[in-house]
Amino acid sequence: MCGIIGYTGSEDVKEILLDALELLEYRGYDSAGIAVKEEKTGETKVCKCAGRVSDLRMICETEKLLSTCGIGHTRWATHGGVNDSNAHPHRCGRVTLVHNGIIENYRELASDSGLTDKLVSETDSEVVAALLNYYYKDDPKEAIKKTVKRLTGTFALVILFEDCPDVIYSVRNVSPIVATLCKEGAMLASDLTALCRFTNEYFVVPEYHILELHKDHIVMTDFDDHVVEPEFLTVDWQLNAAGKNGYPFYMEKEIMEQPLAIEQTIRGRIVHGLPDFTADGVPDHIFTDCDRICIVACGTAMHAGLVAQALVKSIIHMHIDVELASEFMYSDPVIDEKTLVIAVSQSGETIDTLEALKYAKKRGATCLSVINVKGSSIARESDYVLYTCAGPEIAVASTKAYTTQLSVFYLMTAKMAQLRGIFTEEETLCFIRELERTPDTIKEVLESRKEIHIVAKKVLSAKDLFMIGRGLDHSALLEGSLKLKEVSYIHSEAYASGELKHGPIALITQDTPVVAAATQEKLLSKELSNIREVKSRGADVLLFIKKALAGNLDQEYEVITLPDMRDEFMVLPTSVALQLLAYYVSSDKGFDVDKPRNLAKVVTVE
Ligand code: M6R
């Protein structure tokens, strides 16, 4: 959480920092700030405020900031409320810094070093600035080493020292920092989105290394002062200069990008019609050596895991658990050398998922991850990685990351079924052919978005809403419900339809609309009975149903038909329709769809 940017080079730093902060704002948007080195005086000037980057931009417009070196920050509050003084950068004496992470021992540090009186904010970050200033005796690296040795917690620190014109220092533990050197200068950021505009070459700063950015070169050393050469990676993302590409929100743009994202994710992993992970360096034996699978993930990525679980259980008949990453290591999980642990994450930086993976590795499990961001922390910790090819996902609500994760799981299920002799070659080919139809099927759902928009208006005024479905529909609705609640602030709960009668039906009234999904033929009659039960209690029903099953429906429901696929695949068109529902409810209510309150795109605190 929190977005960090640093730049030193030949360009006007103010614009570079503000533009980058806008791109990084999805990491936190409680407050924003920049610090720049004044060209003429060499002094460090700080502008910061509670609010959005757009508020900061207005403040900066009134300031003369002639500079080509500076740092910036967009905050997701952890320690201290949302106000101007808690906003970063923090300055103490000859040190100005921005911080991402949490310093757990900040109170002790402040009192033990007699710094408490010097602090003006309530943040843990300012204590680090004070400590750095305390240790700074004209040698930035010594000050960094002495300070870092005393910190407990996670941190990405980006620092300006008063007497080091044009140089930016950085050091990190857990919280990510990526950096690059390009023709415009040297840059670093919390994630790639801020760098893509300048270059597609970058490197991940290793933990406990000190990075120095100079205008035309970069120096990286370990804590024993050995020079370490950066390992550059290449990213194939193109951040469109037009940003939202004409769409009012990234969420809509990203929903619309799904056919292409899925196509890119599966292409290259289908060879002669069969699933093939050779190009990823993922050997087949990991799918046959294991006798159980455990998926660890959070939020939407965990919901993708639930779909994988349903597929693997019903097709492979194998033991597979899905664990909330935040609960995993505290729940005494059954993990050993015969367990394949699969971590799923868009960002590859979610700390709970990262910690769960490290725990599983220590217990001897083989670790595979399904990740969108190349070179991210989870990817680097894993034995094997299958990258989704969703491209940058900027909206906080995850959409294309989810459907590309599902696509990887369909490939994986087919691969396992083939390897374990459950599918014949013909059956595998047939399963994969259905997966290849997905981009076109999703296009059909996207073409019907006006219809979904009309239906969305029916739930605009709801305070509470229920979603019901059975089997894979329930998995899709869990994700649909998360989407709706996070962007529209409607309280929404997804239930397995059969569970309603065991409690939740008590809440059904004419004021609680029900979204139902019915795409699984073998469950249809039972699902329709459950839908009638809520209708009888006065609920308005929005029914998402597979076209082939929509024959003799009661007229009393709002019906949205979904293009036909094999039942196992219907979760894909259903999920896209539910994403559109959530999107339209949020945008019709006038909310900032891409930046729901209290949330951040990348969750790097436990
Ligand atoms: O980057 P990750 O996929 O690890 O993120 C996991 C969750 O934080 C994320 O999916 C979250 O639930 C989304 N905001 C939901 O739309």
PDB file of N, CA and C and ligand atoms in Angstrom, residues 298-301 344-350 353 378 396-398 405 479 482-483 486 599-603, ligand 1:
ATOM      1  N   CYS A 298      -6.008 -14.087  -1.626  1.00  0.00           N
ATOM      2  CA  CYS A 298      -6.919 -13.174  -0.923  1.00  0.00           C
ATOM      3  C   CYS A 298      -7.935 -12.607  -1.920  1.00  0.00           C
ATOM      4  N   GLY A 299      -9.080 -12.243  -1.399  1.00  0.00           N
ATOM      5  CA  GLY A 299     -10.076 -11.499  -2.174  1.00  0.00           C
ATOM      6  C   GLY A 299     -10.445 -12.191  -3.467  1.00  0.00           C
ATOM      7  N   THR A 300     -10.412 -11.429  -4.542  1.00  0.00           N
ATOM      8  CA  THR A 300     -10.797 -11.946  -5.847  1.00  0.00           C
ATOM      9  C   THR A 300      -9.937 -13.137  -6.264  1.00  0.00           C
ATOM     10  N   ALA A 301      -8.647 -13.050  -5.976  1.00  0.00           N
ATOM     11  CA  ALA A 301      -7.749 -14.147  -6.356  1.00  0.00           C
ATOM     12  C   ALA A 301      -8.159 -15.433  -5.623  1.00  0.00           C
ATOM     13  N   VAL A 344      -2.089 -17.383  -5.682  1.00  0.00           N
ATOM     14  CA  VAL A 344      -2.717 -16.634  -6.778  1.00  0.00           C
ATOM     15  C   VAL A 344      -2.736 -15.154  -6.389  1.00  0.00           C
ATOM     16  N   SER A 345      -2.245 -14.310  -7.289  1.00  0.00           N
ATOM     17  CA  SER A 345      -2.223 -12.879  -6.960  1.00  0.00           C
ATOM     18  C   SER A 345      -2.030 -12.045  -8.228  1.00  0.00           C
ATOM     19  N   GLN A 346      -2.827 -11.035  -8.363  1.00  0.00           N
ATOM     20  CA  GLN A 346      -2.645 -10.104  -9.475  1.00  0.00           C
ATOM     21  C   GLN A 346      -1.328  -9.357  -9.303  1.00  0.00           C
ATOM     22  N   SER A 347      -1.190  -8.699  -8.164  1.00  0.00           N
ATOM     23  CA  SER A 347      -0.033  -7.814  -7.947  1.00  0.00           C
ATOM     24  C   SER A 347       1.250  -8.583  -7.692  1.00  0.00           C
ATOM     25  N   GLY A 348       1.100  -9.773  -7.100  1.00  0.00           N
ATOM     26  CA  GLY A 348       2.291 -10.518  -6.688  1.00  0.00           C
ATOM     27  C   GLY A 348       2.945  -9.904  -5.463  1.00  0.00           C
ATOM     28  N   GLU A 349       2.268  -8.952  -4.818  1.00  0.00           N
ATOM     29  CA  GLU A 349       2.850  -8.270  -3.658  1.00  0.00           C
ATOM     30  C   GLU A 349       1.985  -8.396  -2.414  1.00  0.00           C
ATOM     31  N   THR A 350       0.824  -9.003  -2.507  1.00  0.00           N
ATOM     32  CA  THR A 350      -0.061  -9.098  -1.332  1.00  0.00           C
ATOM     33  C   THR A 350       0.675  -9.802  -0.208  1.00  0.00           C
ATOM     34  N   THR A 353      -0.425 -13.284   1.146  1.00  0.00           N
ATOM     35  CA  THR A 353      -0.168 -14.382   0.210  1.00  0.00           C
ATOM     36  C   THR A 353       1.332 -14.701   0.173  1.00  0.00           C
ATOM     37  N   ILE A 378       6.034 -12.326  -4.929  1.00  0.00           N
ATOM     38  CA  ILE A 378       5.522 -13.706  -4.854  1.00  0.00           C
ATOM     39  C   ILE A 378       6.110 -14.535  -6.002  1.00  0.00           C
ATOM     40  N   VAL A 396      -9.169  -0.507  -8.681  1.00  0.00           N
ATOM     41  CA  VAL A 396      -8.988  -1.289  -7.458  1.00  0.00           C
ATOM     42  C   VAL A 396      -9.785  -2.591  -7.545  1.00  0.00           C
ATOM     43  N   ALA A 397     -10.974  -2.524  -8.105  1.00  0.00           N
ATOM     44  CA  ALA A 397     -11.774  -3.745  -8.262  1.00  0.00           C
ATOM     45  C   ALA A 397     -11.164  -4.603  -9.369  1.00  0.00           C
ATOM     46  N   SER A 398     -10.837  -5.803  -9.015  1.00  0.00           N
ATOM     47  CA  SER A 398     -10.165  -6.693  -9.963  1.00  0.00           C
ATOM     48  C   SER A 398     -11.169  -7.318 -10.928  1.00  0.00           C
ATOM     49  N   GLN A 405      -6.913 -15.410 -14.430  1.00  0.00           N
ATOM     50  CA  GLN A 405      -6.539 -16.455 -13.451  1.00  0.00           C
ATOM     51  C   GLN A 405      -7.387 -17.702 -13.701  1.00  0.00           C
ATOM     52  N   GLU A 479     -17.708 -13.910  -6.013  1.00  0.00           N
ATOM     53  CA  GLU A 479     -16.900 -12.861  -6.618  1.00  0.00           C
ATOM     54  C   GLU A 479     -17.784 -11.679  -7.042  1.00  0.00           C
ATOM     55  N   LEU A 482     -18.627  -9.643  -3.997  1.00  0.00           N
ATOM     56  CA  LEU A 482     -17.488  -8.818  -3.551  1.00  0.00           C
ATOM     57  C   LEU A 482     -17.382  -7.571  -4.437  1.00  0.00           C
ATOM     58  N   LYS A 483     -17.530  -7.819  -5.757  1.00  0.00           N
ATOM     59  CA  LYS A 483     -17.412  -6.697  -6.705  1.00  0.00           C
ATOM     60  C   LYS A 483     -18.449  -5.631  -6.399  1.00  0.00           C
ATOM     61  N   GLU A 486     -17.764  -3.763  -3.007  1.00  0.00           N
ATOM     62  CA  GLU A 486     -16.610  -2.861  -2.941  1.00  0.00           C
ATOM     63  C   GLU A 486     -16.788  -1.597  -3.772  1.00  0.00           C
ATOM     64  N   LEU A 599     -10.122   1.450   0.367  1.00  0.00           N
ATOM     65  CA  LEU A 599      -9.397   0.346  -0.269  1.00  0.00           C
ATOM     66  C   LEU A 599      -8.108   0.827  -0.925  1.00  0.00           C
ATOM     67  N   ALA A 600      -7.269  -0.125  -1.255  1.00  0.00           N
ATOM     68  CA  ALA A 600      -6.076   0.153  -2.061  1.00  0.00           C
ATOM     69  C   ALA A 600      -5.861  -1.060  -2.946  1.00  0.00           C
ATOM     70  N   LYS A 601      -5.240  -0.849  -4.060  1.00  0.00           N
ATOM     71  CA  LYS A 601      -5.073  -1.942  -5.026  1.00  0.00           C
ATOM     72  C   LYS A 601      -4.144  -3.024  -4.492  1.00  0.00           C
ATOM     73  N   VAL A 602      -3.073  -2.615  -3.862  1.00  0.00           N
ATOM     74  CA  VAL A 602      -2.062  -3.592  -3.461  1.00  0.00           C
ATOM     75  C   VAL A 602      -1.969  -3.593  -1.937  1.00  0.00           C
ATOM     76  N   VAL A 603      -2.233  -4.729  -1.331  1.00  0.00           N
ATOM     77  CA  VAL A 603      -2.328  -4.770   0.130  1.00  0.00           C
ATOM     78  C   VAL A 603      -1.022  -5.322   0.703  1.00  0.00           C
TER      79      VAL A 603
HETATM   80  O1  M6R B   1      -3.012  -8.496  -5.933  1.00  0.00           O
HETATM   81  P1  M6R B   1      -3.824  -9.623  -5.395  1.00  0.00           P
HETATM   82  O2  M6R B   1      -4.534 -10.391  -6.448  1.00  0.00           O
HETATM   83  O3  M6R B   1      -3.053 -10.522  -4.469  1.00  0.00           O
HETATM   84  O4  M6R B   1      -4.939  -8.932  -4.499  1.00  0.00           O
HETATM   85  C1  M6R B   1      -5.809  -9.687  -3.713  1.00  0.00           C
HETATM   86  C2  M6R B   1      -6.979  -8.868  -3.253  1.00  0.00           C
HETATM   87  O5  M6R B   1      -6.549  -7.803  -2.453  1.00  0.00           O
HETATM   88  C3  M6R B   1      -7.793  -8.311  -4.423  1.00  0.00           C
HETATM   89  O6  M6R B   1      -8.206  -9.332  -5.266  1.00  0.00           O
HETATM   90  C4  M6R B   1      -9.031  -7.551  -3.901  1.00  0.00           C
HETATM   91  O7  M6R B   1      -9.904  -8.421  -3.288  1.00  0.00           O
HETATM   92  C5  M6R B   1      -9.709  -6.804  -5.065  1.00  0.00           C
HETATM   93  N1  M6R B   1      -9.830  -5.415  -4.754  1.00  0.00           N
HETATM   94  C6  M6R B   1     -11.094  -7.235  -5.325  1.00  0.00           C
HETATM   95  O8  M6R B   1     -11.640  -6.588  -6.425  1.00  0.00           O
END
